[in-house]
Structures are given as structure tokens and as C-alpha cells.
Short mmCIF file of C-alpha atoms in Angstrom, two decimals:
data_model
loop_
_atom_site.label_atom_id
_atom_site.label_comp_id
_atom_site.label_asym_id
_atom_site.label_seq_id
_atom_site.Cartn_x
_atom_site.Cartn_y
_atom_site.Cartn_z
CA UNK A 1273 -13.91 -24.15 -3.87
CA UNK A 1274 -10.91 -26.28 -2.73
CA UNK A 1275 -8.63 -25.29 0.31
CA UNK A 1276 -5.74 -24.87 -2.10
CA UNK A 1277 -8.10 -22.20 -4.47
CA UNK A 1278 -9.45 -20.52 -1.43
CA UNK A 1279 -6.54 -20.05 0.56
CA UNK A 1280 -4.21 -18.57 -2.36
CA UNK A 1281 -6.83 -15.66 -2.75
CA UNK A 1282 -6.56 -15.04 -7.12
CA UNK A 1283 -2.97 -16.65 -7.34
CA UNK A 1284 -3.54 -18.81 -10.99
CA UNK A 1285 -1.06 -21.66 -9.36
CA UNK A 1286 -2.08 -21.51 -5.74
CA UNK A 1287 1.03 -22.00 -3.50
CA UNK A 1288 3.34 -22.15 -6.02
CA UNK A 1289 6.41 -20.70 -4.62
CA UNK A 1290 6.38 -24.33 -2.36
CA UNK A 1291 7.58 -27.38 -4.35
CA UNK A 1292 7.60 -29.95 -4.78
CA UNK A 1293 4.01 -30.91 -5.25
CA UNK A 1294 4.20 -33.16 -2.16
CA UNK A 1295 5.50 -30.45 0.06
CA UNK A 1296 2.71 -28.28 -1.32
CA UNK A 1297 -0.27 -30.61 -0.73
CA UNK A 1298 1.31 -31.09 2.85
CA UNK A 1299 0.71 -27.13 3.11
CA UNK A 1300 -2.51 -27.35 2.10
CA UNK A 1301 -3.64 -30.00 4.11
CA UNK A 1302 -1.81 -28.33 7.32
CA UNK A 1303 -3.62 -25.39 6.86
CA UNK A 1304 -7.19 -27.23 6.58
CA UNK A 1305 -6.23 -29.01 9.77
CA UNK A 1306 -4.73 -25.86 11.63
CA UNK A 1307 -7.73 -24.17 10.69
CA UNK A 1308 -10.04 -26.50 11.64
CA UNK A 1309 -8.78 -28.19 14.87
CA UNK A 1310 -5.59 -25.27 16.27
CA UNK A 1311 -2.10 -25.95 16.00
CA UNK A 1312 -1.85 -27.22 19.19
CA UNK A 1313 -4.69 -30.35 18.26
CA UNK A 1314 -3.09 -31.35 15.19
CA UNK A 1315 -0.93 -33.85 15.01
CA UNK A 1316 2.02 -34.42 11.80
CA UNK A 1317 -0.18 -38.05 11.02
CA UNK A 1318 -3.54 -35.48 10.79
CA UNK A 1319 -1.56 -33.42 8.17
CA UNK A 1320 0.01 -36.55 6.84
CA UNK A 1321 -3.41 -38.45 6.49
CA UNK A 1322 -5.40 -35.46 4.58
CA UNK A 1323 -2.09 -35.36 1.99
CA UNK A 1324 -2.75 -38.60 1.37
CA UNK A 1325 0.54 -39.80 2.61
CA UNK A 1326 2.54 -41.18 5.82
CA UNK A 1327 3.93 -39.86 8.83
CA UNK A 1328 7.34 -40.79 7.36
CA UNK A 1329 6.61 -38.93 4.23
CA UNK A 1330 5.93 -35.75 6.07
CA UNK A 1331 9.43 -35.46 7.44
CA UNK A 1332 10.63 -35.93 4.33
CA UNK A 1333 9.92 -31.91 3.33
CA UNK A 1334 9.48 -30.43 7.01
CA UNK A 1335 11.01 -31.56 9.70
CA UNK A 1336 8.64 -30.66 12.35
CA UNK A 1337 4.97 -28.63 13.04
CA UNK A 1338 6.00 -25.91 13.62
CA UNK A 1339 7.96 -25.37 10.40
CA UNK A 1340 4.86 -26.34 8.88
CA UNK A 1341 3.31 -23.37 10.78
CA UNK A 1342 6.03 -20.87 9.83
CA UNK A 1343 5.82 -21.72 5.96
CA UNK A 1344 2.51 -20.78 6.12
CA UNK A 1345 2.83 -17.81 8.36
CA UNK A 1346 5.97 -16.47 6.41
CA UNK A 1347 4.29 -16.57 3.16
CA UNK A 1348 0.48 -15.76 3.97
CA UNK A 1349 2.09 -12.29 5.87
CA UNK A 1350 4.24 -11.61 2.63
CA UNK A 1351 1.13 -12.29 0.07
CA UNK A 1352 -0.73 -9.62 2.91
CA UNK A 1353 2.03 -7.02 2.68
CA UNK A 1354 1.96 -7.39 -0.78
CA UNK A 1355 -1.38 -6.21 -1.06
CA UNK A 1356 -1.42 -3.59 1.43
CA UNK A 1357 2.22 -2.15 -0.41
CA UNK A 1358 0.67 -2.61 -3.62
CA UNK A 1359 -2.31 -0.16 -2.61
CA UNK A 1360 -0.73 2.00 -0.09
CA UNK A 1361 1.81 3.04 -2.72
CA UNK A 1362 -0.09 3.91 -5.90
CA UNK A 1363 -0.56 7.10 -6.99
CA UNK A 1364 -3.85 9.02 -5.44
CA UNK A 1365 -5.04 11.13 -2.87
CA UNK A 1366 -4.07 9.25 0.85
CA UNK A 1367 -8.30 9.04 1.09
CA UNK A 1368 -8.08 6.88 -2.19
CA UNK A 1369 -4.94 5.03 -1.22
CA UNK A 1370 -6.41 4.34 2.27
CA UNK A 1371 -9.56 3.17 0.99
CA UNK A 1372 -8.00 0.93 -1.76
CA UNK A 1373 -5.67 -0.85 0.81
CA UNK A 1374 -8.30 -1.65 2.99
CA UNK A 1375 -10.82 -3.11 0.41
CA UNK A 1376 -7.81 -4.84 -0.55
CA UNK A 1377 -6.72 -6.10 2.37
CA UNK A 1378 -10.52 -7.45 3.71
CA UNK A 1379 -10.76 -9.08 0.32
CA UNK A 1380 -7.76 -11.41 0.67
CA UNK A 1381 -9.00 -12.29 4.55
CA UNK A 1382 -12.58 -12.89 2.85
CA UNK A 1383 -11.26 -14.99 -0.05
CA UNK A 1384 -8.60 -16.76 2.01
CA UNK A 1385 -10.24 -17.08 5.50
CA UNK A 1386 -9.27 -20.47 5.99
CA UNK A 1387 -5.11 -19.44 5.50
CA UNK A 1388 -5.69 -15.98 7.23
CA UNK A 1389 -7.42 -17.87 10.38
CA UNK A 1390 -4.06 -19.64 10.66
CA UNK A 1391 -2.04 -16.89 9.61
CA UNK A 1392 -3.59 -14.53 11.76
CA UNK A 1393 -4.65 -16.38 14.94
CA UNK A 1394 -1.65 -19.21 15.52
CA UNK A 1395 1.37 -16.58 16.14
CA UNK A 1396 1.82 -17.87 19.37
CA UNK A 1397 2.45 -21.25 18.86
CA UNK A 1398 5.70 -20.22 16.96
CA UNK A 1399 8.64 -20.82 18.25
CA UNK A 1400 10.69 -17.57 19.23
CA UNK A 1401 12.74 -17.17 16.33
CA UNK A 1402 10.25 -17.85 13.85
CA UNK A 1403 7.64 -15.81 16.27
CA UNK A 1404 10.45 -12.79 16.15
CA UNK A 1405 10.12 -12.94 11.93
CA UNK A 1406 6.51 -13.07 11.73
CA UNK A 1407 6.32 -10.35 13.87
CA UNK A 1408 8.74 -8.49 12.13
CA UNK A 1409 6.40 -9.16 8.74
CA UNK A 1410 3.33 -7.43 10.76
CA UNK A 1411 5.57 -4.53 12.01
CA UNK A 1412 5.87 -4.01 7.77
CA UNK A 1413 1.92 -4.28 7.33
CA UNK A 1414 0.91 -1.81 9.96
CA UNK A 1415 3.86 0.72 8.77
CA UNK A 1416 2.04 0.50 5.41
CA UNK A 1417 -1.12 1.81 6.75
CA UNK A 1418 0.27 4.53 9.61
CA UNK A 1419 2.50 5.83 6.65
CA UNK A 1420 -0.96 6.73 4.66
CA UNK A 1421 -3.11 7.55 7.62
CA UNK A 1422 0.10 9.83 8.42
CA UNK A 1423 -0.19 11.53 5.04
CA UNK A 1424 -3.27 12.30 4.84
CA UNK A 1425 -3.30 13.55 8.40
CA UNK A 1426 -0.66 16.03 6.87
CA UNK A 1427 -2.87 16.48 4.13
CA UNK A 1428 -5.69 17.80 6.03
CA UNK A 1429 -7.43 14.74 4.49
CA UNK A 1430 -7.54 12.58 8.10
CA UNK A 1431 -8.53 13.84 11.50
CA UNK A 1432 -6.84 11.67 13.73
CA UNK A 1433 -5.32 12.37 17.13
CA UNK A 1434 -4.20 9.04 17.64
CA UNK A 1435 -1.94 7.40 14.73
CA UNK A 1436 -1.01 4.14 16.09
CA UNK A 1437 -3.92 3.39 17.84
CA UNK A 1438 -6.24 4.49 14.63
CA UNK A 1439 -3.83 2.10 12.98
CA UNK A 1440 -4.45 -0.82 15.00
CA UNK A 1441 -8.03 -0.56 15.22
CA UNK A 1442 -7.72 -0.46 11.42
CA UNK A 1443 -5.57 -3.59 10.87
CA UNK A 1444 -7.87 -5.62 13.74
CA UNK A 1445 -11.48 -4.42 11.67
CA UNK A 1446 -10.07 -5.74 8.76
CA UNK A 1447 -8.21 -8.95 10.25
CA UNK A 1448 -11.08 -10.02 11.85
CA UNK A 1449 -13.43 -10.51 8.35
CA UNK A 1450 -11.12 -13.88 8.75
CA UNK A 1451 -13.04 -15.12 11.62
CA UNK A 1452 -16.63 -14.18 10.74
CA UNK A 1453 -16.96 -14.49 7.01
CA UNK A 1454 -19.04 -16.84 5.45
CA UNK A 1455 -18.62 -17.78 1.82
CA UNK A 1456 -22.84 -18.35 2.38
CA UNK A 1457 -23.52 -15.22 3.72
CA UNK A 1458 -25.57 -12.34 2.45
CA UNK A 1459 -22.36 -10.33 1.24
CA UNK A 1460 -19.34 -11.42 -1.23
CA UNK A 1461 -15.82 -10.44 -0.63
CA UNK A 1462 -15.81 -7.46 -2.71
CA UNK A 1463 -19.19 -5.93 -1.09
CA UNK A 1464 -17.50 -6.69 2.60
CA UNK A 1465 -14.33 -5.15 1.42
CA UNK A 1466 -16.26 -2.05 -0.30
CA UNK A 1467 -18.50 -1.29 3.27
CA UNK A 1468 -14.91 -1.90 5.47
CA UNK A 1469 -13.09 1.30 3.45
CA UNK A 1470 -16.50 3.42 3.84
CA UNK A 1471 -16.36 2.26 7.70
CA UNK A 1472 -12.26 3.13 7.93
CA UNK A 1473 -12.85 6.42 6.44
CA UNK A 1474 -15.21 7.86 8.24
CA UNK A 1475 -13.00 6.53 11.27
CA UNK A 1476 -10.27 8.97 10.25
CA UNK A 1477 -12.52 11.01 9.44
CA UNK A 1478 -11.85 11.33 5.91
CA UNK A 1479 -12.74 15.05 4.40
CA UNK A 1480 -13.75 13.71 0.90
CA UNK A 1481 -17.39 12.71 0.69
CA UNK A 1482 -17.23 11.61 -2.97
CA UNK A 1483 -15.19 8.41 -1.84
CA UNK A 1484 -17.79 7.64 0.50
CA UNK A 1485 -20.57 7.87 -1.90
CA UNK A 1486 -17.92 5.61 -4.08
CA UNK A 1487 -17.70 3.12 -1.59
CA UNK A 1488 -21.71 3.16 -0.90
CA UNK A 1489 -22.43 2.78 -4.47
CA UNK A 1490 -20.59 -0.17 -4.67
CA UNK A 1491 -22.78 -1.94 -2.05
#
């Protein structure tokens, strides 16, 4: 599977929203270096070599790194809030919701590990503006999942004392599948994703046992 497949998770046209194609295979090829070698040991004639083009060309569609960086932060942290909104809204119980966002959410950092590593893991070499949006963007993701760990807590469905901390420790389980998975390894995306919503609900304590047994059959 090609960078550009991987890292666009089941998008049919993977990074589509960037044109033109040579801006787009500069993407591609910043996030294969990014990932590879960190921000800070890549250089624009790295990016520019893997594209297939020159230094000069690079400036052409970004003018430096770090808006390199940003693209790819901006967008990979709008494609995850995506997901997470798409599942934390539907209509269900907050146990089902919960558990839907989550295998959601694991999936696309098992799928797209080598964007999410970047995505994930390079905040700090942003610049403060761009830093100040990003975060902004991950302020939206974990609202997403305190607003259903809320509910259900309201529900009777969650036994949490701690919202925001239960929250974090959510988002970091599932953030972290970026750093670990292995396309090789004895699990696919969908059986890691399955096992991470069985593990998050019994960490809120989740009152409904036939999700559980849902999530268990499907490993």
C-alpha cells in the first residue's frame, strides 16, 4: 500500500482537497519523510527529492516547512474530527455512540499511521499561530468524546468521577495505535479498533454488557 493510500485512511482520491497534483505529491512525500526522519531532520530538498522534483519547485506551492507541516496537521485533525463527529453524533445509546467513535477513531490511526505519526506527534514544531489552530482542532476532538462520556454519565450508563481526565486517557489509548501498529502484525485495523471500544468501556465503566460481548465477538 502506497503512502498516499495509507495515509488518506478509505478516501477514493486520497488527498484530494490539495491541488494541484504537484502540491499533492509534495504532501505525500513530506509526510513519508516527517514520518520517517522528524520534522526537525528533514530538509525542503528531502521532500523535494522523494516528489521527484527540485528545491525550486517546492517553493513554488509552499513557501516554507512548516506550512508543509500545517497542511498536513490542519487537514489530518479535520479528517479525525470528522470521524469522531460522525460517530459521537448518531443516534444510539451514549454506550453505542462511545464505542462506535472509538473503533472509529483507532481505525483511521491504524490505517493512516504514517499521517497520524505526523499529525499526532510534530505539534510542536509549529509555529505559534499555526500551533494555536491545531490546537484549537484537538480542543474540538476531545469535546466530541467528554460530550458522550458526559451523557452517558447522566444516563446512568458511565461511572466516571473524573470527565476530563477519563477523556484524555481515552483520546491518548486510541492516539497511540499510531505509534505501535504494524500493518504485519497479528491484528488488522478493525480487530484493534473492535478490542480498544471493549477496553474504553469497561474504563467508564459502561452498564451494558451486551456491547461488550459485541465488541468481543468481533475479535
Amino acid at each position: 500500500m502506497s503512502t498516499a493510500e495509507e495515509t488518506a485512511g478509505q478516501d477514493a482520491q486520497p488527498w484530494a482537497e490539495v491541488t494541484p497534483d504537484a502540491a499533492r505529491r509534495l504532501l505525500v512525500a513530506a509526510v513519508e519523510a516527517f514520518a520517517e526522519r522528524g520534522y526537525h531532520a528533514t530538509t525542503t530538498r528531502d521532500i523535494a527529492g522523494r516528489a521527484g522534483m527540485s528545491p525550486a519547485a517546492l517553493y513554488i506551492h509552499y513557501k516554507t516547512k512548516e506550512e508543509l507541516l500545517h497542511r498536513i496537521s490542519r487537514i489530518g485533525h479535520e479528517k479525525a474530527l470528522e470521524i469522531l463527529r460522525t460517530a459521537a453524533r448518531r443516534e444510539g445509546s451514549a454506550t453505542e455512540r462511545l464505542a462506535d467513535a472509538v473503533s472509529s477513531f483507532v481505525r483511521w490511526h491504524a490505517r493512516g499511521r504514517t499521517t497520524a505519526r505526523v499529525v499526532q506527534y510534530e505539534l510542536d514544531s509549529l509555529g505559534p499561530d499555526a500551533r494555536a489552530e491545531i490546537v484549537a482542532l484537538r480542543r474540538l476532538v476531545d469535546a466530541e468524546v467528554r460530550a458522550v462520556i458526559e451523557e452517558g454519565v447522566a444516563a446512568g450508563e458511565f461511572d466516571v468521577p473524573d470527565v476530563r481526565g477519563t477523556t484524555l486517557a481515552v483520546l491518548s489509548l486510541c492516539i497511540d495505535v499510531a505509534r505501535w501498529f504494524n500493518v504485519e502484525g497479528p491484528r488488522t485495523p478493525e480487530e484493534v479498533g473492535a478490542l480498544y471500544a471493549d477496553l474504553v468501556l469497561r474504563m467508564v465503566g459502561a452498564r451494558t454488557d451486551t456491547t461488550r460481548g459485541q465488541g468481543a465477538a468481533q475479535r
